[in-house]
C-alpha cells in the first residue's frame, strides 16, 4: 500500500470520530478547496514531508488537521484572587474559548505562601494566588473538569498544583482518567530563561519523572509536561535557538525518565511542547514544521520509540510578548494577528493570542476579548484552515524548513558535546547564547537597522494612555488573612503527619512522591509548607 | 574620576531579566562598572549590596507589577543605612500612571519599555557628573521669528516707524518660507511669509494668526550639541541640522522642552556676517 493510500485510510478513520467542518470547502468563486495539495513527483516528498498525521509529521500531526477541528483557543489568564479569576474563566468560556489556561502569581510559582516575607508586593500580580486546596476549589468553582481541559503554567511546584487539581476533580466526582489538561512542569527552561526555580536540577528532575509515572497510571489524559521554547525566545533567542534548546531539554527529560526505568512509549505520548510565534512570518511557519520533523526523527531513530504517538510533537503556541510595544498599543493587535496566522500555518494544536496592552500591564477584559476574536476571525473568516499545510512545496518555506532543521541539529550536537542540556545549563552555555542575541537585537533596534513601527519609526508625539487593568492592592492583605484562617480551621495533626511522611519519603531517591504530596494537599497543607519540607531535603538552586 | 559604578538589581520574585542583562551589558559598553545582583533580591539585600559595592547609582528592574511596593522599599532601606544619597533609576513594565508616585517616593527616573540604552547611559553620566554634557551657553539671540501673511505689507512698520534696516529678503525652500531680516542691535527680527499652503508657517498662521513664531539662538558646534541633546533625551524637531537662511545651519527644538516656546538653534559659518 502506498503512503498516499495509508493517509487516505487514516482520513476515513479520523472523520468518523471528528467529521470535517463542512461537506465541501470552496472559495467565494466556487473553486473547490482540497484537503491536501501534493507534488508527489519530487523524490524526497515522503522522506521530508510525509502525509499529514504520518511520519515525519512535517505537514502536521493529524490526518485532517483543521478541516475537522480548529486548534484549541486557549487564553492564559489569572490575576488577583481565585474568585476573581474564576469569574474571568467563566466569562472566557461563555465567549467561546475552548480550554482554560491558568496564570499563577509568582509566590505560588516559587512555592511561597502569600504571607511569606518573600511574597511581599507580588501576591496576585501576574496571576492568581493559590495557597491551599481551598483556593483551588474557588478557582475551579462551577467549571466541569470532565469537560474543560486546563493548562497550568506551573513548574517548580507543579506536583503540588497537579495534586490540588486532582483533589478538586475528586470532589467534583470526575473519574481521574477523565481529567484532561497540561502542567508546564518544565524546570530546565526556568534555569535558562524564566527564573521560577526552587530546587537544584537533580531533585527537580526526580519530581518531573515522578509526575510522568504517576500520571501514566492515574491520569492518562493529562499532559505531564509542556517543554517550552516560549520563554527562551522571550529572553532573546533566535528561532533556531528556541527550537534547539527546547528539543535539547526534551531529550534531557526523556533521558531522565528512561534512567528512572520508565518505558519510552509509556510516557512519551504525553509530552507536549510550547513555542513562541514572532513576526518573521515565513521563518515562524518553517520553524514549526522543522521542529515536528526533528522531534519525530529523534524519537524514532535515536530513542527507538515504537508507538507513533511517541513520535508526534504536539505543541501549544503563544504569540510573542516581547514583540509588543508600549507605544501605540493598538498596533499590537496587528502583530498578534500575523503571529497567530504563522502559528496556524505551522499547525499548532492550541493557541494563546496576546492582548494589545501586555507591554503595559495585565490585559483588560476588552483587550483579552479582542485577542480571542483575532483567533476566531482567522479560524472562521480567513479560510486558511480549510486545507492542510498550505505552504508545503513553497520553494522558500521548504528551504527555510530544511535550513532550520540543519542549524537546530548543529546546536543539539553542541549541547550533547557539553554533556546534555542539564550540564549545558549548569555551565551557562544556553544563557550566554541567548543573552548575546538579546543584546545584538537591542543594538540593532537602537541603530534603527531593525524597524519597530511606533517605537523607532512612525512615532507619535503624544501617546494616548489606555485604560489598564489594576490589581487591587488590598488583595494581598485579604489573601494573607485567608491563608491564616485556613491554617486555623484544618486538622493540624493530620497536616503535620502528612508533611512528616513526605519529608521521610523525600530522603529516598526511588520513591514516587506524588501520592504523599496529594495526601498533604488534601489536608489543606499550604504550598509553602509542602515546598519548605522539600527545600529542607533538596536544597535550593541559586543560579549559575 | 574613576569609572561609574552601577548596581543592577531585580527586586522581588520576577524572573524576567532580559532587560536587566541587556542594560548591564550596555552600561559596560559605555565604560561603567556594573554589578548585577541576580534574581529575587529583597529591598534590604539590594541596599546592602549597593553600600558594600560602593556604587554611584542603582538600577531596578521589575516586570511583575510589584514595583509600587518594592521600589519605595529600596529607597527606605537606603535611607535607613544613611545611603539615601545614592540615586535610583528604574525600569520594566511600569504603567505611566504609577510614575509620579514612584518619583515622589524618591526614584530619580523611570525608563519604560522602548527606552534606548544610550539615553539611559547618558542620563546616568549626567546624574553622576553633571558637567558630562558639555555645551557652552548660546552666544546671543540670533533672531526673533515673526510669522506674517505678507512681508510686503508688514515691512513698512519695521522700516519706517521703527527705523530698522532691512538687510535682505530670501526664500528658504527647505522650510517653505520667504524671510526678511531686520537688524536690531546684535540681533534681528526675521519676518516669515509662507511660500505655499503646506508650509509650517502657513499652518501656524491658520492656527494662531500672525505673531511670534520662534526664537533663534546662536550656537557653536550645532551637530555636537544635537547629538548630546538626542542622547540626553531632549525632544527635537530636527535631529540633524538643515540649511537655513544666510547659509546657516539650523535645527528646531520641540516647544514642549522650553515651556511652549519654539527654539531654533542656528550656527553661522565663520566669517559670515552675523
XYZ file of C-alpha atoms in Angstrom, chain A residues 107-531:
425
model
C 4.775 33.391 45.138
C 2.696 30.375 44.053
C 5.135 29.641 41.219
C 8.085 29.711 43.609
C 6.368 27.851 46.437
C 5.828 30.663 48.959
C 2.642 31.309 50.910
C 1.029 34.698 50.392
C 2.085 35.788 53.882
C 5.725 34.826 53.413
C 8.090 37.803 53.611
C 9.421 36.863 50.147
C 5.921 37.287 48.686
C 5.670 40.954 49.549
C 4.226 43.057 46.735
C 3.816 40.061 44.426
C 0.577 38.476 45.658
C -1.980 38.198 42.862
C 0.054 40.393 40.497
C 0.970 38.256 37.473
C -1.564 35.557 38.164
C -3.855 34.076 40.714
C -2.639 33.412 44.261
C -3.059 29.784 45.364
C -2.044 28.855 48.889
C -4.113 25.789 49.644
C -6.655 23.406 48.166
C -9.303 25.897 49.312
C -8.106 28.461 46.737
C -8.105 25.821 44.008
C -11.700 24.905 44.872
C -12.650 28.579 44.453
C -10.708 28.856 41.202
C -12.493 25.915 39.574
C -15.907 26.537 41.077
C -18.698 25.606 38.616
C -16.210 24.603 35.931
C -16.821 20.961 34.958
C -13.413 19.289 34.933
C -14.677 16.342 32.888
C -15.445 18.728 30.002
C -12.937 21.553 30.200
C -9.242 20.928 29.789
C -6.970 23.078 31.899
C -3.435 24.137 31.263
C -1.435 25.289 34.251
C 1.703 27.350 33.931
C 3.414 25.886 36.924
C 6.885 24.438 37.059
C 8.916 24.028 40.249
C 5.834 23.212 42.390
C 3.932 21.542 39.508
C 3.444 18.406 41.614
C 1.611 20.409 44.295
C -0.753 22.157 41.884
C -1.381 18.925 39.975
C -2.381 17.287 43.269
C -4.712 20.189 44.076
C -6.313 19.820 40.645
C -6.747 16.084 41.151
C -8.255 16.697 44.593
C -10.804 19.158 43.150
C -11.599 16.664 40.381
C -12.272 14.011 43.003
C -14.558 16.382 44.901
C -16.479 17.101 41.686
C -16.840 13.342 41.238
C -14.879 13.250 37.987
C -13.013 9.968 37.445
C -9.270 10.667 37.411
C -8.788 9.086 33.990
C -11.136 11.717 32.530
C -9.114 14.699 33.745
C -7.527 16.483 30.819
C -5.034 19.275 30.812
C -1.402 20.201 30.922
C 1.081 21.220 33.550
C 4.072 23.121 32.259
C 6.439 21.253 34.615
C 9.493 22.279 32.561
C 12.172 23.221 35.057
C 15.106 23.350 32.649
C 13.845 26.424 30.834
C 13.296 28.058 34.238
C 17.025 27.819 34.866
C 17.705 29.106 31.361
C 15.202 31.886 30.949
C 12.193 32.245 33.211
C 13.557 32.170 36.734
C 10.840 30.431 38.802
C 13.034 27.580 40.005
C 13.151 26.288 43.580
C 15.258 23.131 43.819
C 18.526 22.146 42.140
C 18.344 20.194 38.871
C 18.665 16.657 40.230
C 15.725 16.599 42.681
C 13.745 18.729 40.191
C 14.225 16.073 37.528
C 13.120 13.461 40.048
C 9.847 15.303 40.738
C 9.256 15.532 36.997
C 9.760 11.821 36.380
C 7.578 11.098 39.435
C 4.825 13.055 37.711
C 5.348 11.184 34.420
C 4.944 7.893 36.221
C 2.020 8.887 38.429
C 0.030 10.405 35.574
C 0.625 7.483 33.255
C -1.031 5.259 35.863
C -3.732 7.604 37.162
C -4.496 10.486 34.814
C -3.572 9.123 31.385
C -5.151 12.055 29.501
C -3.088 14.650 31.303
C -0.084 16.151 29.532
C 2.664 15.732 32.078
C 4.961 18.419 30.747
C 4.957 21.252 28.276
C 8.532 21.571 27.134
C 8.795 25.250 26.471
C 10.737 27.269 23.992
C 8.430 30.204 24.552
C 10.406 31.784 27.371
C 13.732 31.024 25.751
C 12.582 33.089 22.785
C 11.210 35.841 25.006
C 14.580 36.028 26.750
C 16.066 36.954 23.400
C 16.944 33.797 21.468
C 16.662 33.302 17.723
C 14.025 30.986 16.238
C 16.678 28.310 15.732
C 17.914 28.556 19.331
C 14.326 28.373 20.546
C 13.765 25.032 18.848
C 17.258 23.696 19.541
C 17.294 24.359 23.278
C 13.711 23.168 23.681
C 14.434 19.889 21.971
C 17.690 19.510 23.899
C 15.695 19.983 27.113
C 13.123 17.490 25.871
C 15.871 14.932 25.359
C 17.079 15.536 28.922
C 13.596 14.719 30.260
C 13.406 11.593 28.134
C 16.853 10.529 29.372
C 15.847 11.118 32.994
C 12.653 9.109 32.635
C 14.474 6.258 30.900
C 17.048 6.277 33.669
C 14.254 6.069 36.232
C 13.164 2.877 34.486
C 10.100 4.120 32.596
C 9.240 2.721 29.182
C 9.562 5.281 26.417
C 6.232 4.510 24.787
C 4.522 4.748 28.163
C 5.443 8.391 28.834
C 6.492 9.944 25.505
C 2.937 10.270 24.110
C 2.098 12.623 26.994
C 4.998 15.001 26.359
C 3.781 18.294 24.947
C 5.629 21.343 23.676
C 5.126 25.084 23.808
C 6.518 27.523 21.265
C 6.555 31.214 20.539
C 5.371 32.965 17.380
C 7.244 36.111 16.414
C 6.946 38.474 13.471
C 9.050 36.914 10.724
C 6.125 35.123 9.190
C 7.803 32.574 6.943
C 10.569 31.743 9.366
C 7.972 31.031 12.038
C 5.912 28.774 9.766
C 9.059 26.885 8.782
C 10.192 26.676 12.390
C 7.094 24.768 13.477
C 7.347 22.369 10.549
C 11.040 21.769 11.204
C 10.520 21.250 14.946
C 7.987 18.475 14.322
C 10.267 16.708 11.873
C 13.318 16.918 14.131
C 11.471 15.567 17.179
C 9.912 12.716 15.194
C 13.313 11.642 13.911
C 14.893 11.826 17.364
C 12.132 9.798 18.973
C 12.059 7.165 16.269
C 15.694 6.890 15.305
C 17.591 7.886 18.434
C 15.277 6.632 21.198
C 13.770 3.816 19.125
C 10.225 4.567 20.269
C 7.795 2.144 18.608
C 4.461 3.853 19.189
C 3.718 6.506 16.567
C 2.178 8.623 19.341
C 5.667 8.967 20.812
C 6.949 10.476 17.564
C 4.362 13.247 17.338
C 5.274 16.660 18.605
C 2.082 18.243 19.878
C 2.507 21.870 20.749
C 0.839 24.972 22.100
C 1.791 28.374 20.715
C 1.668 31.816 22.219
C 2.297 34.984 20.266
C 5.457 36.887 21.188
C 5.094 39.120 24.224
C 8.473 40.747 23.689
C 7.465 41.881 20.190
C 4.724 44.102 21.600
C 5.321 47.781 22.153
C 4.114 50.048 24.912
C 3.893 52.777 22.258
C 0.699 52.871 20.160
C -0.611 49.687 21.803
C -3.365 49.119 19.220
C -0.637 48.294 16.686
C -0.042 45.169 18.731
C -3.347 43.722 17.506
C -1.836 43.594 14.025
C 1.389 41.992 15.242
C -0.596 39.380 17.123
C -2.670 38.632 14.029
C 0.421 37.958 11.914
C 1.985 35.812 14.605
C -1.211 33.856 15.208
C -1.529 33.228 11.485
C 2.022 31.864 11.416
C 1.186 29.506 14.284
C -1.875 28.241 12.438
C 0.078 27.829 9.197
C 2.619 25.927 11.267
C -0.026 23.512 12.526
C -0.313 24.355 16.216
C -2.620 22.321 18.449
C -3.589 25.243 20.650
C -3.004 28.957 20.665
C -2.883 31.914 23.004
C -3.060 35.319 21.367
C -1.591 38.130 23.434
C -3.565 41.220 24.268
C -2.604 44.628 22.899
C -1.837 46.106 26.322
C 0.582 43.475 27.615
C 3.650 45.692 27.327
C 1.916 47.934 29.850
C 0.090 45.668 32.246
C -2.073 42.564 32.503
C -4.830 42.670 29.874
C -8.165 44.308 30.486
C -11.295 42.320 29.674
C -11.738 44.316 26.434
C -8.192 43.587 25.291
C -8.492 39.918 26.174
C -11.681 39.681 24.110
C -10.080 41.284 21.043
C -7.226 38.801 21.348
C -9.649 35.887 21.346
C -11.631 37.414 18.467
C -8.411 37.572 16.455
C -8.178 33.792 16.594
C -11.850 33.386 15.817
C -11.533 35.611 12.746
C -8.560 33.607 11.491
C -10.467 30.376 12.079
C -13.892 31.282 10.754
C -13.356 34.026 8.197
C -9.974 33.708 6.526
C -10.330 30.216 5.099
C -6.703 29.422 5.943
C -7.775 26.393 7.939
C -9.603 24.750 5.038
C -6.639 22.937 3.547
C -3.736 21.239 5.292
C -0.290 22.854 5.466
C -0.811 25.218 2.509
C 2.814 26.380 2.463
C 4.169 22.931 1.707
C 6.009 22.910 -1.575
C 6.831 26.599 -1.473
C 10.476 26.752 -2.539
C 11.100 29.362 0.115
C 9.306 27.693 3.023
C 10.723 24.257 2.286
C 14.250 25.613 2.116
C 13.762 27.562 5.339
C 12.412 24.401 6.971
C 15.483 22.427 5.869
C 17.888 25.158 6.917
C 16.289 25.488 10.347
C 16.471 21.725 10.825
C 20.150 21.763 9.911
C 21.003 24.635 12.254
C 18.975 23.141 15.110
C 20.737 19.802 14.758
C 24.103 21.549 14.957
C 23.095 23.214 18.219
C 21.799 19.948 19.640
C 25.157 18.350 18.806
C 26.946 21.112 20.684
C 24.706 20.627 23.717
C 25.366 16.882 23.584
C 29.100 17.526 23.420
C 28.767 19.538 26.633
C 27.119 16.505 28.260
C 23.448 17.226 27.588
C 21.048 20.025 28.470
C 21.444 19.887 32.271
C 25.220 20.217 32.029
C 24.970 22.915 29.371
C 22.651 24.924 31.624
C 24.856 24.497 34.686
C 27.732 25.713 32.593
C 25.700 28.730 31.396
C 26.027 27.854 27.712
C 22.415 28.410 26.651
C 22.071 31.512 28.831
C 25.113 33.089 27.176
C 23.935 32.282 23.655
C 20.526 33.822 24.359
C 21.912 36.907 26.063
C 24.304 37.536 23.204
C 21.442 37.589 20.746
C 19.241 39.708 23.037
C 21.935 42.360 23.214
C 22.535 42.335 19.471
C 18.791 42.744 18.902
C 18.657 45.749 21.235
C 21.589 47.373 19.466
C 20.122 46.891 16.034
C 16.813 48.412 17.183
C 18.634 51.415 18.618
C 20.635 51.841 15.433
C 17.360 51.564 13.519
C 18.677 48.673 11.459
C 15.635 46.832 12.731
C 12.468 48.891 12.444
C 9.793 48.592 15.096
C 6.787 50.581 13.961
C 5.792 53.192 16.513
C 8.970 52.662 18.521
C 11.897 53.759 16.390
C 9.945 54.834 13.316
C 6.478 56.281 12.700
C 6.385 57.620 16.211
C 3.622 59.753 17.680
C 4.328 62.939 19.604
C 1.548 62.298 22.026
C 0.976 58.795 23.335
C -2.547 58.054 24.490
C -2.641 56.242 27.805
C -5.090 53.354 27.524
C -7.131 52.091 30.451
C -5.195 49.375 32.242
C -6.148 46.531 34.487
C -5.298 47.178 38.089
C -4.939 44.533 40.704
C -6.440 45.753 43.931
C -3.672 46.451 46.426
C -5.979 45.296 49.223
C -5.926 41.807 47.743
C -2.578 40.914 49.269
C -3.899 41.584 52.767
C -7.118 39.646 52.127
C -5.174 36.655 50.791
C -2.853 36.715 53.803
C -5.868 36.626 56.099
C -7.479 33.862 54.083
C -4.483 31.521 54.301
C -4.193 32.284 58.000
C -7.800 31.304 58.605
C -7.376 28.072 56.614
C -4.367 27.225 58.774
C -6.529 27.660 61.870
C -9.502 25.660 60.663
C -7.800 22.466 59.414
C -6.804 19.315 61.280
C -3.340 20.362 62.466
C -2.250 16.890 63.477
C -3.033 15.374 60.120
C -1.229 18.178 58.313
C 1.813 17.620 60.469
C 1.649 13.880 59.937
C 1.400 14.066 56.126
C 4.258 16.582 55.960
C 6.457 14.398 58.160
C 5.804 11.386 55.952
C 6.545 13.448 52.847
C 9.864 14.523 54.338
C 10.849 10.934 55.121
C 9.908 9.745 51.639
C 11.801 12.611 50.007
C 15.021 11.283 51.528
C 14.690 8.141 49.398
C 15.550 8.705 45.770
C 13.499 5.846 44.370
C 10.159 6.787 45.939
C 7.469 8.449 43.881
C 6.477 11.484 45.939
C 3.200 12.383 44.207
C 0.884 10.259 46.424
C 2.466 11.802 49.535
C 2.085 15.330 48.207
C -1.557 14.505 47.381
C -2.118 13.392 50.981
C -0.720 16.666 52.323
C -2.737 18.754 49.831
C -5.972 17.051 50.859
C -5.292 18.054 54.458
C -5.020 21.679 53.301
C -1.287 21.897 53.821
C -0.121 25.130 52.177
C 2.082 25.262 49.110
C 4.747 26.957 51.237
C 4.659 24.206 53.866
C 4.993 21.470 51.255
C 7.780 23.230 49.359
